[in-house]
């Protein structure tokens, strides 16, 4: 009897162990399924916070990161930027080329940011970069200039008649805000100011009041329409025109449609500062100002010039053949070298005769 009881007891213990093992396996399987479900949800949330075209964060993926960084350190720089003339790229070359341009824009930003910086595409051609930590103003300017130069180099396409440049607004924490919403709003105001002033550049939110004050103090006196048209009739307007790139583009199109078809020769000249890599941003801007002064003071009545990029000036020479355009360009460079002295940068120029309807103007 004792032996029989012991056998039954062992049999019962084994069955209990098997049931416990089965329960354990079931629990482990449920735990694995729950873990996989949570992981898939995390992946879906992460994808929802990424821009599918460029791979950078989207509008939903950046506010929390910026706010978290600001709560921890209370310092950082917020850059908001978009592409000038992007609509023209879509209208001229189609939306597929527009998408390729946006991908190049994002890649250029990835190359030029620091490892701790946060990049996001907010929609359309609007991108932001948040750089956590402390930067002095010269470091911020150098960083902005690096972004712009890298983007412009990446988006330069041979044979593309549309120059895509960058406009940028900058807000700095804590002075310009301590939350994502505040920094975004103030940087956007600075960006709007750049757009109003002709695009292709950057502006600090902290400088807006000074800019408004300067513009107000330097405003032109009011003239009547009779006075203005009287001066035009008397041909008292002389010298070249220095305009924003946006206005330059309109003038270019007008000339292309009208003057060229009247068999007038128009030359387009691009001046480029070379070997500026590693140079201080303020020195580059100073040299560009000297080059601009040399151009404006050398051109004749009716000629038009504009800043084309951070290191280039673009000029239209009216009623000038290619040979004479070369002489004008050399004269401009001589004046620039004389005024710049030992600080001058190597400067190249390229000349191309304006075309009508995509063809060379007939002789």
Short mmCIF file of C-alpha atoms in Angstrom, two decimals:
data_model
loop_
_atom_site.label_atom_id
_atom_site.label_comp_id
_atom_site.label_asym_id
_atom_site.label_seq_id
_atom_site.Cartn_x
_atom_site.Cartn_y
_atom_site.Cartn_z
CA UNK A 1 0.00 0.00 0.00
CA UNK A 2 2.80 2.40 0.79
CA UNK A 3 4.41 1.81 -2.59
CA UNK A 4 1.16 2.39 -4.43
CA UNK A 5 0.53 5.65 -2.57
CA UNK A 6 4.03 6.92 -3.38
CA UNK A 7 3.57 6.16 -7.06
CA UNK A 8 0.28 8.02 -7.16
CA UNK A 9 1.87 10.95 -5.37
CA UNK A 10 4.74 11.15 -7.86
CA UNK A 11 2.31 10.90 -10.75
CA UNK A 12 0.30 13.81 -9.34
CA UNK A 13 3.42 15.94 -8.83
CA UNK A 14 4.54 15.35 -12.42
CA UNK A 15 1.17 16.41 -13.79
CA UNK A 16 1.26 19.58 -11.68
CA UNK A 17 4.75 20.38 -12.97
CA UNK A 18 3.65 19.86 -16.58
CA UNK A 19 0.69 22.19 -16.07
CA UNK A 20 2.92 24.82 -14.47
CA UNK A 21 5.39 24.50 -17.36
CA UNK A 22 2.57 24.90 -19.83
CA UNK A 23 1.32 28.00 -18.01
CA UNK A 24 4.85 29.39 -18.00
CA UNK A 25 5.21 28.84 -21.75
CA UNK A 26 1.85 30.49 -22.38
CA UNK A 27 2.82 33.50 -20.29
CA UNK A 28 6.18 33.80 -22.09
CA UNK A 29 4.40 33.61 -25.46
CA UNK A 30 1.94 36.33 -24.39
CA UNK A 31 4.83 38.44 -23.13
CA UNK A 32 6.67 38.07 -26.47
CA UNK A 33 3.53 39.04 -28.37
CA UNK A 34 2.99 42.07 -26.13
CA UNK A 35 6.65 43.07 -26.58
CA UNK A 36 6.35 42.75 -30.39
CA UNK A 37 3.12 44.76 -30.34
CA UNK A 38 4.73 47.52 -28.26
CA UNK A 39 7.77 47.54 -30.57
CA UNK A 40 5.55 47.82 -33.66
CA UNK A 41 3.63 50.65 -32.04
CA UNK A 42 6.88 52.43 -31.25
CA UNK A 43 8.01 52.00 -34.86
CA UNK A 44 4.69 53.34 -36.12
CA UNK A 45 4.92 56.34 -33.77
CA UNK A 46 8.52 56.95 -34.92
CA UNK A 47 7.48 56.73 -38.59
CA UNK A 48 4.60 59.10 -37.92
CA UNK A 49 7.16 61.63 -36.68
CA UNK A 50 9.38 61.28 -39.78
CA UNK A 51 9.00 62.96 -43.16
CA UNK A 52 8.65 60.10 -45.69
CA UNK A 53 10.30 62.06 -48.52
CA UNK A 54 13.48 63.34 -46.83
CA UNK A 55 13.79 61.05 -43.79
CA UNK A 56 14.18 63.93 -41.32
CA UNK A 57 11.69 64.63 -38.53
CA UNK A 58 8.38 66.21 -39.43
CA UNK A 59 6.18 68.82 -37.78
CA UNK A 60 5.03 66.32 -35.13
CA UNK A 61 8.53 65.02 -34.47
CA UNK A 62 10.38 68.14 -33.32
CA UNK A 63 8.42 70.18 -30.69
CA UNK A 64 8.83 67.61 -27.91
CA UNK A 65 12.59 67.27 -28.53
CA UNK A 66 13.15 71.02 -28.59
CA UNK A 67 11.07 71.60 -25.44
CA UNK A 68 12.87 68.78 -23.64
CA UNK A 69 16.27 70.28 -24.53
CA UNK A 70 15.17 73.76 -23.45
CA UNK A 71 13.88 72.43 -20.12
CA UNK A 72 17.26 70.85 -19.47
CA UNK A 73 19.58 73.63 -20.68
CA UNK A 74 17.49 76.77 -21.46
CA UNK A 75 19.82 77.62 -24.38
CA UNK A 76 19.80 76.93 -28.08
CA UNK A 77 19.49 78.41 -31.57
CA UNK A 78 16.43 77.94 -33.77
CA UNK A 79 16.88 78.28 -37.54
CA UNK A 80 13.88 78.31 -39.86
CA UNK A 81 14.51 78.36 -43.61
CA UNK A 82 12.88 77.81 -46.94
CA UNK A 83 13.86 77.80 -50.59
CA UNK A 84 13.49 80.93 -52.68
CA UNK A 85 11.82 80.38 -56.07
CA UNK A 86 10.83 76.80 -55.20
CA UNK A 87 7.43 77.26 -56.84
CA UNK A 88 9.22 78.08 -60.09
CA UNK A 89 11.06 74.74 -59.90
CA UNK A 90 7.75 72.87 -59.60
CA UNK A 91 6.09 74.95 -62.33
CA UNK A 92 9.02 74.68 -64.76
CA UNK A 93 10.39 71.18 -64.19
CA UNK A 94 7.51 69.37 -62.49
CA UNK A 95 6.85 68.09 -58.97
CA UNK A 96 9.22 65.12 -59.30
CA UNK A 97 12.11 67.53 -59.78
CA UNK A 98 10.71 69.58 -56.90
CA UNK A 99 10.82 66.47 -54.68
CA UNK A 100 14.42 65.77 -55.75
CA UNK A 101 15.30 69.34 -54.82
CA UNK A 102 13.80 68.88 -51.34
CA UNK A 103 15.76 65.65 -50.85
CA UNK A 104 18.98 67.46 -51.82
CA UNK A 105 18.08 70.26 -49.41
CA UNK A 106 17.70 67.79 -46.53
CA UNK A 107 20.95 65.98 -47.40
CA UNK A 108 22.83 69.29 -47.47
CA UNK A 109 21.51 70.11 -44.00
CA UNK A 110 22.51 66.68 -42.66
CA UNK A 111 26.06 67.24 -43.92
CA UNK A 112 26.41 70.72 -42.44
CA UNK A 113 24.79 70.31 -38.97
CA UNK A 114 26.51 69.13 -35.81
CA UNK A 115 25.72 65.67 -34.42
CA UNK A 116 23.54 67.05 -31.60
CA UNK A 117 21.47 69.32 -33.88
CA UNK A 118 17.85 68.45 -34.70
CA UNK A 119 16.53 68.75 -38.27
CA UNK A 120 12.89 68.74 -39.35
CA UNK A 121 10.80 69.45 -42.42
CA UNK A 122 7.65 71.27 -41.38
CA UNK A 123 5.99 70.96 -44.76
CA UNK A 124 6.47 72.13 -48.33
CA UNK A 125 9.93 73.69 -48.61
CA UNK A 126 10.07 74.83 -44.96
CA UNK A 127 12.81 73.27 -42.81
CA UNK A 128 14.05 73.97 -39.28
CA UNK A 129 17.25 73.19 -37.39
CA UNK A 130 17.55 73.43 -33.60
CA UNK A 131 21.08 73.59 -32.20
CA UNK A 132 21.02 73.01 -28.41
CA UNK A 133 23.51 74.76 -26.15
CA UNK A 134 25.21 78.14 -26.00
CA UNK A 135 26.54 79.95 -29.10
CA UNK A 136 27.79 83.51 -29.41
CA UNK A 137 26.51 85.59 -32.32
CA UNK A 138 29.60 85.10 -34.47
CA UNK A 139 29.27 81.32 -34.11
CA UNK A 140 25.59 81.52 -35.07
CA UNK A 141 26.42 83.60 -38.15
CA UNK A 142 29.12 81.14 -39.18
CA UNK A 143 26.68 78.26 -38.73
CA UNK A 144 23.98 80.01 -40.79
CA UNK A 145 26.50 80.79 -43.50
CA UNK A 146 27.64 77.16 -43.53
CA UNK A 147 24.05 75.98 -43.99
CA UNK A 148 23.44 78.41 -46.85
CA UNK A 149 26.68 77.65 -48.69
CA UNK A 150 26.23 73.89 -48.43
CA UNK A 151 22.62 74.09 -49.63
CA UNK A 152 23.44 76.41 -52.53
CA UNK A 153 26.31 74.16 -53.65
CA UNK A 154 24.05 71.11 -53.49
CA UNK A 155 21.26 72.74 -55.47
CA UNK A 156 23.39 74.23 -58.25
CA UNK A 157 22.48 72.37 -61.44
CA UNK A 158 24.21 72.99 -64.80
CA UNK A 159 21.76 74.18 -67.41
CA UNK A 160 19.08 75.01 -64.84
CA UNK A 161 17.83 78.53 -65.48
CA UNK A 162 16.26 78.81 -62.00
CA UNK A 163 18.59 79.70 -59.15
CA UNK A 164 17.31 78.22 -55.89
CA UNK A 165 18.62 80.18 -52.91
CA UNK A 166 17.84 80.12 -49.19
CA UNK A 167 16.10 82.55 -46.84
CA UNK A 168 16.51 82.05 -43.09
CA UNK A 169 15.18 83.44 -39.82
CA UNK A 170 17.01 82.91 -36.51
CA UNK A 171 15.79 83.00 -32.90
CA UNK A 172 18.03 82.35 -29.90
CA UNK A 173 16.97 80.95 -26.51
CA UNK A 174 16.52 82.20 -23.86
CA UNK A 175 16.31 85.82 -25.14
CA UNK A 176 13.89 85.10 -28.02
CA UNK A 177 11.84 82.41 -26.25
CA UNK A 178 11.98 79.38 -23.99
CA UNK A 179 9.60 77.05 -25.83
CA UNK A 180 9.40 75.58 -29.32
CA UNK A 181 6.29 77.66 -30.05
CA UNK A 182 7.94 80.94 -29.03
CA UNK A 183 11.17 80.27 -30.93
CA UNK A 184 9.28 79.13 -34.03
CA UNK A 185 7.06 82.22 -34.02
CA UNK A 186 9.94 84.66 -33.61
CA UNK A 187 12.22 82.93 -36.12
CA UNK A 188 9.34 82.96 -38.60
CA UNK A 189 9.00 86.74 -38.18
CA UNK A 190 12.71 87.12 -38.97
CA UNK A 191 12.28 84.88 -42.04
CA UNK A 192 9.37 87.03 -43.21
CA UNK A 193 11.61 90.08 -42.96
CA UNK A 194 14.25 88.40 -45.17
CA UNK A 195 11.57 87.57 -47.75
CA UNK A 196 10.38 91.17 -47.75
CA UNK A 197 13.92 92.48 -48.22
CA UNK A 198 14.53 90.43 -51.36
CA UNK A 199 15.20 86.88 -50.07
CA UNK A 200 18.55 85.05 -50.22
CA UNK A 201 19.97 85.75 -46.75
CA UNK A 202 19.32 85.47 -43.02
CA UNK A 203 18.07 87.70 -40.22
CA UNK A 204 18.07 87.54 -36.40
CA UNK A 205 14.77 88.14 -34.62
CA UNK A 206 16.68 90.32 -32.13
CA UNK A 207 17.61 92.71 -34.96
CA UNK A 208 14.09 93.28 -36.31
CA UNK A 209 13.38 96.41 -34.24
CA UNK A 210 16.66 97.97 -35.37
CA UNK A 211 15.93 97.13 -39.00
CA UNK A 212 12.47 98.67 -38.79
CA UNK A 213 13.94 101.76 -37.16
CA UNK A 214 16.66 102.07 -39.80
CA UNK A 215 14.19 101.62 -42.63
CA UNK A 216 11.94 104.28 -41.13
CA UNK A 217 14.79 106.72 -40.57
CA UNK A 218 16.19 106.17 -44.07
CA UNK A 219 12.86 106.30 -45.88
CA UNK A 220 12.75 108.12 -49.18
CA UNK A 221 10.87 111.44 -49.40
CA UNK A 222 7.49 111.33 -51.09
CA UNK A 223 7.18 112.60 -54.67
CA UNK A 224 4.08 113.15 -56.76
CA UNK A 225 3.49 111.13 -59.92
CA UNK A 226 3.97 114.32 -61.95
CA UNK A 227 7.45 114.84 -60.47
CA UNK A 228 8.49 111.25 -61.12
CA UNK A 229 7.21 111.07 -64.70
CA UNK A 230 8.72 114.50 -65.36
CA UNK A 231 12.16 113.24 -64.36
CA UNK A 232 11.75 110.17 -66.53
CA UNK A 233 10.72 112.25 -69.55
CA UNK A 234 13.70 114.54 -69.04
CA UNK A 235 15.97 111.45 -68.83
CA UNK A 236 17.35 112.75 -65.57
CA UNK A 237 17.59 109.18 -64.21
CA UNK A 238 21.13 107.95 -64.78
CA UNK A 239 23.40 105.09 -63.71
CA UNK A 240 22.81 101.38 -63.20
CA UNK A 241 20.07 99.72 -61.18
CA UNK A 242 20.84 97.68 -58.09
CA UNK A 243 17.80 95.55 -57.27
CA UNK A 244 16.77 92.49 -55.26
CA UNK A 245 17.02 89.11 -56.96
CA UNK A 246 13.22 88.86 -57.15
CA UNK A 247 13.06 92.15 -59.10
CA UNK A 248 16.09 91.12 -61.18
CA UNK A 249 14.22 88.00 -62.29
CA UNK A 250 11.25 90.10 -63.43
CA UNK A 251 13.55 92.45 -65.37
CA UNK A 252 15.29 89.46 -66.95
CA UNK A 253 11.96 88.05 -68.16
CA UNK A 254 10.87 91.44 -69.50
CA UNK A 255 14.14 91.84 -71.42
CA UNK A 256 13.86 88.29 -72.73
CA UNK A 257 10.36 88.95 -74.07
CA UNK A 258 10.92 92.43 -75.48
CA UNK A 259 14.42 93.84 -75.96
CA UNK A 260 16.00 90.69 -77.40
CA UNK A 261 13.23 90.29 -79.96
CA UNK A 262 14.14 93.78 -81.15
CA UNK A 263 17.62 92.42 -81.97
CA UNK A 264 19.32 94.21 -79.06
CA UNK A 265 22.33 92.46 -77.52
CA UNK A 266 22.13 91.74 -73.79
CA UNK A 267 24.98 90.09 -71.89
CA UNK A 268 24.55 88.30 -68.55
CA UNK A 269 27.71 88.37 -66.38
CA UNK A 270 28.21 86.33 -63.20
CA UNK A 271 30.98 87.43 -60.80
CA UNK A 272 32.08 84.81 -58.22
CA UNK A 273 34.38 85.16 -55.21
CA UNK A 274 36.66 82.11 -55.11
CA UNK A 275 38.73 80.37 -52.41
CA UNK A 276 36.53 81.53 -49.52
CA UNK A 277 36.44 78.17 -47.70
CA UNK A 278 37.48 78.69 -44.10
CA UNK A 279 37.38 82.48 -44.36
CA UNK A 280 35.55 84.49 -41.72
CA UNK A 281 31.94 85.18 -42.71
CA UNK A 282 32.30 88.91 -42.02
CA UNK A 283 35.36 89.10 -44.30
CA UNK A 284 33.45 87.38 -47.10
CA UNK A 285 30.56 89.82 -46.76
CA UNK A 286 32.99 92.75 -46.75
CA UNK A 287 34.59 91.51 -49.98
CA UNK A 288 31.18 91.02 -51.57
CA UNK A 289 30.27 94.60 -50.65
CA UNK A 290 33.48 95.85 -52.28
CA UNK A 291 32.75 93.81 -55.40
CA UNK A 292 29.18 95.16 -55.49
CA UNK A 293 30.48 98.73 -55.18
CA UNK A 294 32.91 98.13 -58.04
CA UNK A 295 30.08 96.80 -60.22
CA UNK A 296 27.54 99.53 -59.42
CA UNK A 297 30.08 102.33 -59.93
CA UNK A 298 31.28 100.87 -63.26
CA UNK A 299 28.00 100.16 -65.02
CA UNK A 300 26.14 102.47 -67.37
CA UNK A 301 22.61 103.75 -67.43
CA UNK A 302 20.11 100.92 -67.82
CA UNK A 303 22.39 98.10 -66.66
CA UNK A 304 21.07 95.98 -63.79
CA UNK A 305 22.82 94.08 -61.00
CA UNK A 306 21.82 92.00 -57.99
CA UNK A 307 23.30 89.76 -55.33
CA UNK A 308 22.90 86.21 -56.62
CA UNK A 309 24.23 84.16 -53.68
CA UNK A 310 26.40 84.67 -50.60
CA UNK A 311 29.51 84.94 -52.85
CA UNK A 312 28.15 86.01 -56.23
CA UNK A 313 26.85 89.07 -58.07
CA UNK A 314 24.82 88.87 -61.29
CA UNK A 315 24.72 91.66 -63.87
CA UNK A 316 22.87 92.47 -67.10
CA UNK A 317 24.71 94.65 -69.64
CA UNK A 318 22.33 96.31 -72.08
CA UNK A 319 23.31 96.89 -75.76
CA UNK A 320 26.76 95.34 -75.30
CA UNK A 321 28.37 92.58 -77.39
CA UNK A 322 30.38 89.74 -75.85
CA UNK A 323 33.77 91.30 -76.54
CA UNK A 324 32.85 94.61 -74.93
CA UNK A 325 31.24 92.75 -72.02
CA UNK A 326 34.62 91.17 -71.32
CA UNK A 327 36.22 94.62 -71.24
CA UNK A 328 33.54 95.84 -68.80
CA UNK A 329 34.08 92.83 -66.54
CA UNK A 330 37.86 93.35 -66.51
CA UNK A 331 37.35 97.02 -65.65
CA UNK A 332 35.11 96.03 -62.74
CA UNK A 333 37.67 93.54 -61.43
CA UNK A 334 40.45 96.15 -61.64
CA UNK A 335 38.35 98.53 -59.56
CA UNK A 336 37.54 95.78 -57.05
CA UNK A 337 41.22 94.78 -56.66
CA UNK A 338 42.22 98.40 -56.20
CA UNK A 339 39.61 99.00 -53.49
CA UNK A 340 40.11 95.64 -51.73
CA UNK A 341 43.91 95.87 -51.65
CA UNK A 342 45.71 92.93 -50.04
CA UNK A 343 42.43 91.50 -48.70
CA UNK A 344 41.04 90.88 -52.19
CA UNK A 345 39.75 87.43 -53.05
CA UNK A 346 40.31 85.69 -56.36
CA UNK A 347 37.29 86.62 -58.47
CA UNK A 348 36.08 84.97 -61.67
CA UNK A 349 33.46 86.05 -64.17
CA UNK A 350 31.39 84.17 -66.73
CA UNK A 351 29.59 85.83 -69.65
CA UNK A 352 26.64 84.52 -71.61
CA UNK A 353 24.49 86.30 -74.16
CA UNK A 354 20.82 86.37 -73.27
CA UNK A 355 18.62 84.09 -75.32
CA UNK A 356 15.09 84.38 -76.62
CA UNK A 357 12.86 81.33 -76.36
CA UNK A 358 15.76 79.07 -75.45
CA UNK A 359 17.69 79.77 -78.69
CA UNK A 360 20.75 81.90 -79.32
CA UNK A 361 19.87 85.36 -80.54
CA UNK A 362 20.36 85.46 -84.36
CA UNK A 363 23.04 87.68 -85.83
#
